[in-house]
Amino acid sequence: MEILQIKKLTKVYNAFKDAKEVIALNEINFNVDKGEFIGIMGSSGSGKTTLLNILSGIDKATSGEVHINGQDIIKMKKDELALFRRRKVGFIFQALICEPSVIFADEPTGNLDSKSSKSIMTTFKNMNEEKSATVIMVTHDAFAASFCKRKIFIKDGAIRLEIISAGDRNKFFDKILEAQSVIVGEKQ
């Protein structure tokens, strides 16, 4: 069962009146099933945090659709969205207490030592496997990404590659490193 549907999601920034537009997300499309553990990777400026911010209701899209549990959050008014976020969406620490439908994590292991990183990722893994929590995580860390069941790689605001774990974390870690090198090596 799909818990999240993203259709033609676009975000364009225009910082200054006469400045050139920056396309942060360019018609992104993907679906997330209930209980999936998805990692989103990409270099700085690729659009991954913008994507997470829109999916979680923190930022607004320029166009497109984001359906969480069948409701298009893009069309919600500010107060409706705030109520929806309180009831259905969780961030790292809220997830440990509230058990939301979807957990959003932006670089949860970014400034942690390896032992703490493993502890956080094991907690996410357990929540995903034992409580069927849907987890969507942005990370640069291939080790953290190896806990995910599916990885989406973003470059220049578009999905470039998706890989799925066959169950062996060590092999998936190697696939992630290989995929990163392919994405980084693409011609600009």
PDB file of C-alpha atoms in Angstrom:
ATOM      1  CA  MET A   1       0.000   0.000   0.000  1.00  0.00           C
ATOM      2  CA  GLU A   2       1.400   3.381  -1.009  1.00  0.00           C
ATOM      3  CA  ILE A   3       1.748   5.836   1.832  1.00  0.00           C
ATOM      4  CA  LEU A   4       3.487   8.532  -0.223  1.00  0.00           C
ATOM      5  CA  GLN A   5       3.089   9.519  -3.882  1.00  0.00           C
ATOM      6  CA  ILE A   6       5.227  12.193  -5.488  1.00  0.00           C
ATOM      7  CA  LYS A   7       4.165  13.398  -8.949  1.00  0.00           C
ATOM      8  CA  LYS A   8       6.014  15.942 -11.100  1.00  0.00           C
ATOM      9  CA  LEU A   9       7.374  17.659  -7.993  1.00  0.00           C
ATOM     10  CA  THR A  10       9.203  20.846  -8.947  1.00  0.00           C
ATOM     11  CA  LYS A  11      10.865  23.535  -6.854  1.00  0.00           C
ATOM     12  CA  VAL A  12      12.298  26.666  -8.429  1.00  0.00           C
ATOM     13  CA  TYR A  13      14.169  29.261  -6.403  1.00  0.00           C
ATOM     14  CA  ASN A  14      14.489  32.867  -7.497  1.00  0.00           C
ATOM     15  CA  ALA A  15      16.504  34.601  -4.776  1.00  0.00           C
ATOM     16  CA  PHE A  16      16.566  38.045  -6.347  1.00  0.00           C
ATOM     17  CA  LYS A  17      14.162  39.816  -8.652  1.00  0.00           C
ATOM     18  CA  ASP A  18      16.558  39.846 -11.620  1.00  0.00           C
ATOM     19  CA  ALA A  19      18.495  36.696 -10.721  1.00  0.00           C
ATOM     20  CA  LYS A  20      18.502  33.542 -12.783  1.00  0.00           C
ATOM     21  CA  GLU A  21      16.074  30.896 -11.564  1.00  0.00           C
ATOM     22  CA  VAL A  22      17.541  27.818  -9.909  1.00  0.00           C
ATOM     23  CA  ILE A  23      15.667  24.568 -10.461  1.00  0.00           C
ATOM     24  CA  ALA A  24      16.208  22.628  -7.233  1.00  0.00           C
ATOM     25  CA  LEU A  25      13.784  19.817  -8.147  1.00  0.00           C
ATOM     26  CA  ASN A  26      12.767  19.035 -11.699  1.00  0.00           C
ATOM     27  CA  GLU A  27       9.554  16.981 -12.003  1.00  0.00           C
ATOM     28  CA  ILE A  28      10.492  14.310  -9.446  1.00  0.00           C
ATOM     29  CA  ASN A  29       8.284  11.194  -9.489  1.00  0.00           C
ATOM     30  CA  PHE A  30       8.335   8.227  -7.108  1.00  0.00           C
ATOM     31  CA  ASN A  31       6.143   6.313  -4.687  1.00  0.00           C
ATOM     32  CA  VAL A  32       6.805   4.962  -1.216  1.00  0.00           C
ATOM     33  CA  ASP A  33       5.012   1.939   0.190  1.00  0.00           C
ATOM     34  CA  LYS A  34       3.985   1.726   3.827  1.00  0.00           C
ATOM     35  CA  GLY A  35       6.870   0.330   5.854  1.00  0.00           C
ATOM     36  CA  GLU A  36       9.623   1.153   3.363  1.00  0.00           C
ATOM     37  CA  PHE A  37      13.007   2.450   4.516  1.00  0.00           C
ATOM     38  CA  ILE A  38      14.315   4.784   1.820  1.00  0.00           C
ATOM     39  CA  GLY A  39      17.549   6.705   1.650  1.00  0.00           C
ATOM     40  CA  ILE A  40      18.060   9.730  -0.571  1.00  0.00           C
ATOM     41  CA  MET A  41      21.622  10.529  -1.576  1.00  0.00           C
ATOM     42  CA  GLY A  42      23.272  13.175  -3.692  1.00  0.00           C
ATOM     43  CA  SER A  43      26.026  15.734  -3.560  1.00  0.00           C
ATOM     44  CA  SER A  44      25.581  19.141  -1.937  1.00  0.00           C
ATOM     45  CA  GLY A  45      23.106  21.201  -3.934  1.00  0.00           C
ATOM     46  CA  SER A  46      21.536  18.169  -5.635  1.00  0.00           C
ATOM     47  CA  GLY A  47      18.066  18.865  -4.201  1.00  0.00           C
ATOM     48  CA  LYS A  48      17.809  16.119  -1.571  1.00  0.00           C
ATOM     49  CA  THR A  49      17.164  18.366   1.453  1.00  0.00           C
ATOM     50  CA  THR A  50      14.738  20.496  -0.574  1.00  0.00           C
ATOM     51  CA  LEU A  51      12.909  17.270  -1.446  1.00  0.00           C
ATOM     52  CA  LEU A  52      12.763  16.180   2.196  1.00  0.00           C
ATOM     53  CA  ASN A  53      11.593  19.643   3.303  1.00  0.00           C
ATOM     54  CA  ILE A  54       8.730  19.603   0.790  1.00  0.00           C
ATOM     55  CA  LEU A  55       7.729  16.015   1.612  1.00  0.00           C
ATOM     56  CA  SER A  56       7.596  16.874   5.306  1.00  0.00           C
ATOM     57  CA  GLY A  57       5.632  20.096   4.765  1.00  0.00           C
ATOM     58  CA  ILE A  58       8.414  22.450   5.854  1.00  0.00           C
ATOM     59  CA  ASP A  59       8.776  24.025   2.398  1.00  0.00           C
ATOM     60  CA  LYS A  60       6.343  24.592  -0.480  1.00  0.00           C
ATOM     61  CA  ALA A  61       6.741  23.185  -3.977  1.00  0.00           C
ATOM     62  CA  THR A  62       6.509  25.354  -7.064  1.00  0.00           C
ATOM     63  CA  SER A  63       4.354  22.678  -8.711  1.00  0.00           C
ATOM     64  CA  GLY A  64       3.500  19.003  -8.545  1.00  0.00           C
ATOM     65  CA  GLU A  65       1.770  16.758  -6.046  1.00  0.00           C
ATOM     66  CA  VAL A  66       2.747  15.142  -2.740  1.00  0.00           C
ATOM     67  CA  HIS A  67       0.153  12.725  -1.393  1.00  0.00           C
ATOM     68  CA  ILE A  68       0.634  11.347   2.129  1.00  0.00           C
ATOM     69  CA  ASN A  69      -2.011   8.788   3.058  1.00  0.00           C
ATOM     70  CA  GLY A  70      -4.026  10.013   0.056  1.00  0.00           C
ATOM     71  CA  GLN A  71      -3.990  13.705   1.014  1.00  0.00           C
ATOM     72  CA  ASP A  72      -2.222  16.207  -1.254  1.00  0.00           C
ATOM     73  CA  ILE A  73      -0.202  18.316   1.186  1.00  0.00           C
ATOM     74  CA  ILE A  74       0.739  20.791  -1.573  1.00  0.00           C
ATOM     75  CA  LYS A  75      -2.884  21.997  -1.704  1.00  0.00           C
ATOM     76  CA  MET A  76      -3.303  22.295   2.070  1.00  0.00           C
ATOM     77  CA  LYS A  77      -3.618  25.665   3.758  1.00  0.00           C
ATOM     78  CA  LYS A  78      -0.971  26.560   6.316  1.00  0.00           C
ATOM     79  CA  ASP A  79      -3.097  25.667   9.364  1.00  0.00           C
ATOM     80  CA  GLU A  80      -4.283  22.391   7.784  1.00  0.00           C
ATOM     81  CA  LEU A  81      -0.690  21.458   7.013  1.00  0.00           C
ATOM     82  CA  ALA A  82       0.451  22.240  10.564  1.00  0.00           C
ATOM     83  CA  LEU A  83      -2.259  19.982  12.009  1.00  0.00           C
ATOM     84  CA  PHE A  84      -1.464  17.248   9.485  1.00  0.00           C
ATOM     85  CA  ARG A  85       2.247  17.395  10.363  1.00  0.00           C
ATOM     86  CA  ARG A  86       1.502  17.103  14.088  1.00  0.00           C
ATOM     87  CA  ARG A  87      -0.669  14.036  13.562  1.00  0.00           C
ATOM     88  CA  LYS A  88       0.985  12.129  10.703  1.00  0.00           C
ATOM     89  CA  VAL A  89       4.586  13.210  10.247  1.00  0.00           C
ATOM     90  CA  GLY A  90       7.503  12.704  12.586  1.00  0.00           C
ATOM     91  CA  PHE A  91      11.057  13.818  12.783  1.00  0.00           C
ATOM     92  CA  ILE A  92      13.798  11.879  14.523  1.00  0.00           C
ATOM     93  CA  PHE A  93      13.020  12.444  18.201  1.00  0.00           C
ATOM     94  CA  GLN A  94       9.247  12.658  17.712  1.00  0.00           C
ATOM     95  CA  ALA A  95       9.416   9.265  16.018  1.00  0.00           C
ATOM     96  CA  LEU A  96      10.696   7.623  19.181  1.00  0.00           C
ATOM     97  CA  ILE A  97       7.649   8.789  21.150  1.00  0.00           C
ATOM     98  CA  CYS A  98       4.724   9.382  18.772  1.00  0.00           C
ATOM     99  CA  GLU A  99       5.020   6.554  16.203  1.00  0.00           C
ATOM    100  CA  PRO A 100       4.000   8.689  13.180  1.00  0.00           C
ATOM    101  CA  SER A 101       3.046   7.286   9.743  1.00  0.00           C
ATOM    102  CA  VAL A 102       6.195   8.652   8.111  1.00  0.00           C
ATOM    103  CA  ILE A 103       9.543   9.531   9.686  1.00  0.00           C
ATOM    104  CA  PHE A 104      11.746  12.119   7.955  1.00  0.00           C
ATOM    105  CA  ALA A 105      15.440  12.233   8.845  1.00  0.00           C
ATOM    106  CA  ASP A 106      17.901  14.757   7.388  1.00  0.00           C
ATOM    107  CA  GLU A 107      21.503  13.604   7.906  1.00  0.00           C
ATOM    108  CA  PRO A 108      20.724  11.834  11.216  1.00  0.00           C
ATOM    109  CA  THR A 109      24.309  10.600  11.581  1.00  0.00           C
ATOM    110  CA  GLY A 110      26.014  13.721  10.205  1.00  0.00           C
ATOM    111  CA  ASN A 111      28.002  14.749  13.272  1.00  0.00           C
ATOM    112  CA  LEU A 112      28.093  11.472  15.175  1.00  0.00           C
ATOM    113  CA  ASP A 113      30.912   9.033  15.874  1.00  0.00           C
ATOM    114  CA  SER A 114      30.642   5.561  14.319  1.00  0.00           C
ATOM    115  CA  LYS A 115      29.235   3.906  17.461  1.00  0.00           C
ATOM    116  CA  SER A 116      26.482   6.524  17.845  1.00  0.00           C
ATOM    117  CA  SER A 117      25.748   6.380  14.106  1.00  0.00           C
ATOM    118  CA  LYS A 118      25.262   2.631  14.262  1.00  0.00           C
ATOM    119  CA  SER A 119      22.987   3.017  17.294  1.00  0.00           C
ATOM    120  CA  ILE A 120      20.764   5.594  15.549  1.00  0.00           C
ATOM    121  CA  MET A 121      20.583   3.535  12.361  1.00  0.00           C
ATOM    122  CA  THR A 122      19.779   0.367  14.307  1.00  0.00           C
ATOM    123  CA  THR A 123      16.940   2.248  16.023  1.00  0.00           C
ATOM    124  CA  PHE A 124      15.524   3.305  12.632  1.00  0.00           C
ATOM    125  CA  LYS A 125      15.923  -0.240  11.317  1.00  0.00           C
ATOM    126  CA  ASN A 126      14.095  -1.689  14.331  1.00  0.00           C
ATOM    127  CA  MET A 127      11.266   0.864  14.057  1.00  0.00           C
ATOM    128  CA  ASN A 128      10.959   0.023  10.376  1.00  0.00           C
ATOM    129  CA  GLU A 129      10.985  -3.747  10.846  1.00  0.00           C
ATOM    130  CA  GLU A 130       9.089  -4.085  14.129  1.00  0.00           C
ATOM    131  CA  LYS A 131       6.521  -1.274  13.814  1.00  0.00           C
ATOM    132  CA  SER A 132       6.341  -0.975  10.004  1.00  0.00           C
ATOM    133  CA  ALA A 133       7.415   2.673  10.266  1.00  0.00           C
ATOM    134  CA  THR A 134       8.035   4.322   6.913  1.00  0.00           C
ATOM    135  CA  VAL A 135      11.423   6.064   7.028  1.00  0.00           C
ATOM    136  CA  ILE A 136      12.716   8.570   4.472  1.00  0.00           C
ATOM    137  CA  MET A 137      16.272   9.643   5.176  1.00  0.00           C
ATOM    138  CA  VAL A 138      18.665  12.042   3.468  1.00  0.00           C
ATOM    139  CA  THR A 139      22.323  11.164   3.959  1.00  0.00           C
ATOM    140  CA  HIS A 140      25.810  11.483   2.486  1.00  0.00           C
ATOM    141  CA  ASP A 141      26.974   8.503   4.549  1.00  0.00           C
ATOM    142  CA  ALA A 142      27.144   5.186   2.659  1.00  0.00           C
ATOM    143  CA  PHE A 143      27.236   3.275   5.975  1.00  0.00           C
ATOM    144  CA  ALA A 144      23.972   4.889   7.133  1.00  0.00           C
ATOM    145  CA  ALA A 145      22.497   4.355   3.671  1.00  0.00           C
ATOM    146  CA  SER A 146      23.281   0.631   3.859  1.00  0.00           C
ATOM    147  CA  PHE A 147      20.514   0.269   6.480  1.00  0.00           C
ATOM    148  CA  CYS A 148      17.911   1.403   3.931  1.00  0.00           C
ATOM    149  CA  LYS A 149      16.031  -1.010   1.725  1.00  0.00           C
ATOM    150  CA  ARG A 150      15.977   1.362  -1.237  1.00  0.00           C
ATOM    151  CA  LYS A 151      18.298   4.212  -2.256  1.00  0.00           C
ATOM    152  CA  ILE A 152      17.359   7.072  -4.531  1.00  0.00           C
ATOM    153  CA  PHE A 153      20.236   9.079  -5.984  1.00  0.00           C
ATOM    154  CA  ILE A 154      19.539  12.699  -6.961  1.00  0.00           C
ATOM    155  CA  LYS A 155      21.699  14.928  -9.113  1.00  0.00           C
ATOM    156  CA  ASP A 156      20.805  18.403 -10.389  1.00  0.00           C
ATOM    157  CA  GLY A 157      17.264  18.136  -9.038  1.00  0.00           C
ATOM    158  CA  ALA A 158      16.408  14.875 -10.801  1.00  0.00           C
ATOM    159  CA  ILE A 159      16.435  11.204  -9.871  1.00  0.00           C
ATOM    160  CA  ARG A 160      19.403   9.602 -11.618  1.00  0.00           C
ATOM    161  CA  LEU A 161      19.436   6.106 -10.145  1.00  0.00           C
ATOM    162  CA  GLU A 162      17.573   3.812  -7.768  1.00  0.00           C
ATOM    163  CA  ILE A 163      18.942   0.663  -6.149  1.00  0.00           C
ATOM    164  CA  ILE A 164      17.259  -1.898  -3.911  1.00  0.00           C
ATOM    165  CA  SER A 165      18.880  -4.011  -1.216  1.00  0.00           C
ATOM    166  CA  ALA A 166      18.836  -7.780  -1.636  1.00  0.00           C
ATOM    167  CA  GLY A 167      19.154  -8.120   2.143  1.00  0.00           C
ATOM    168  CA  ASP A 168      22.926  -8.303   2.684  1.00  0.00           C
ATOM    169  CA  ARG A 169      24.013  -4.928   4.143  1.00  0.00           C
ATOM    170  CA  ASN A 170      27.692  -5.396   3.224  1.00  0.00           C
ATOM    171  CA  LYS A 171      26.848  -6.067  -0.428  1.00  0.00           C
ATOM    172  CA  PHE A 172      24.385  -3.172  -0.434  1.00  0.00           C
ATOM    173  CA  PHE A 173      27.080  -0.905   1.020  1.00  0.00           C
ATOM    174  CA  ASP A 174      29.333  -1.859  -1.922  1.00  0.00           C
ATOM    175  CA  LYS A 175      26.473  -1.197  -4.390  1.00  0.00           C
ATOM    176  CA  ILE A 176      25.936   2.229  -2.816  1.00  0.00           C
ATOM    177  CA  LEU A 177      29.621   3.132  -3.180  1.00  0.00           C
ATOM    178  CA  GLU A 178      29.564   1.946  -6.796  1.00  0.00           C
ATOM    179  CA  ALA A 179      26.395   3.932  -7.522  1.00  0.00           C
ATOM    180  CA  GLN A 180      27.887   7.064  -5.935  1.00  0.00           C
ATOM    181  CA  SER A 181      30.947   6.798  -8.170  1.00  0.00           C
ATOM    182  CA  VAL A 182      28.721   6.437 -11.250  1.00  0.00           C
ATOM    183  CA  ILE A 183      26.608   9.469 -10.292  1.00  0.00           C
ATOM    184  CA  VAL A 184      29.645  11.616  -9.450  1.00  0.00           C
ATOM    185  CA  GLY A 185      31.318  10.544 -12.698  1.00  0.00           C
ATOM    186  CA  GLU A 186      28.405  11.620 -14.909  1.00  0.00           C
ATOM    187  CA  LYS A 187      29.187  14.413 -17.310  1.00  0.00           C
ATOM    188  CA  GLN A 188      27.957  17.768 -16.064  1.00  0.00           C
TER     189      GLN A 188
END
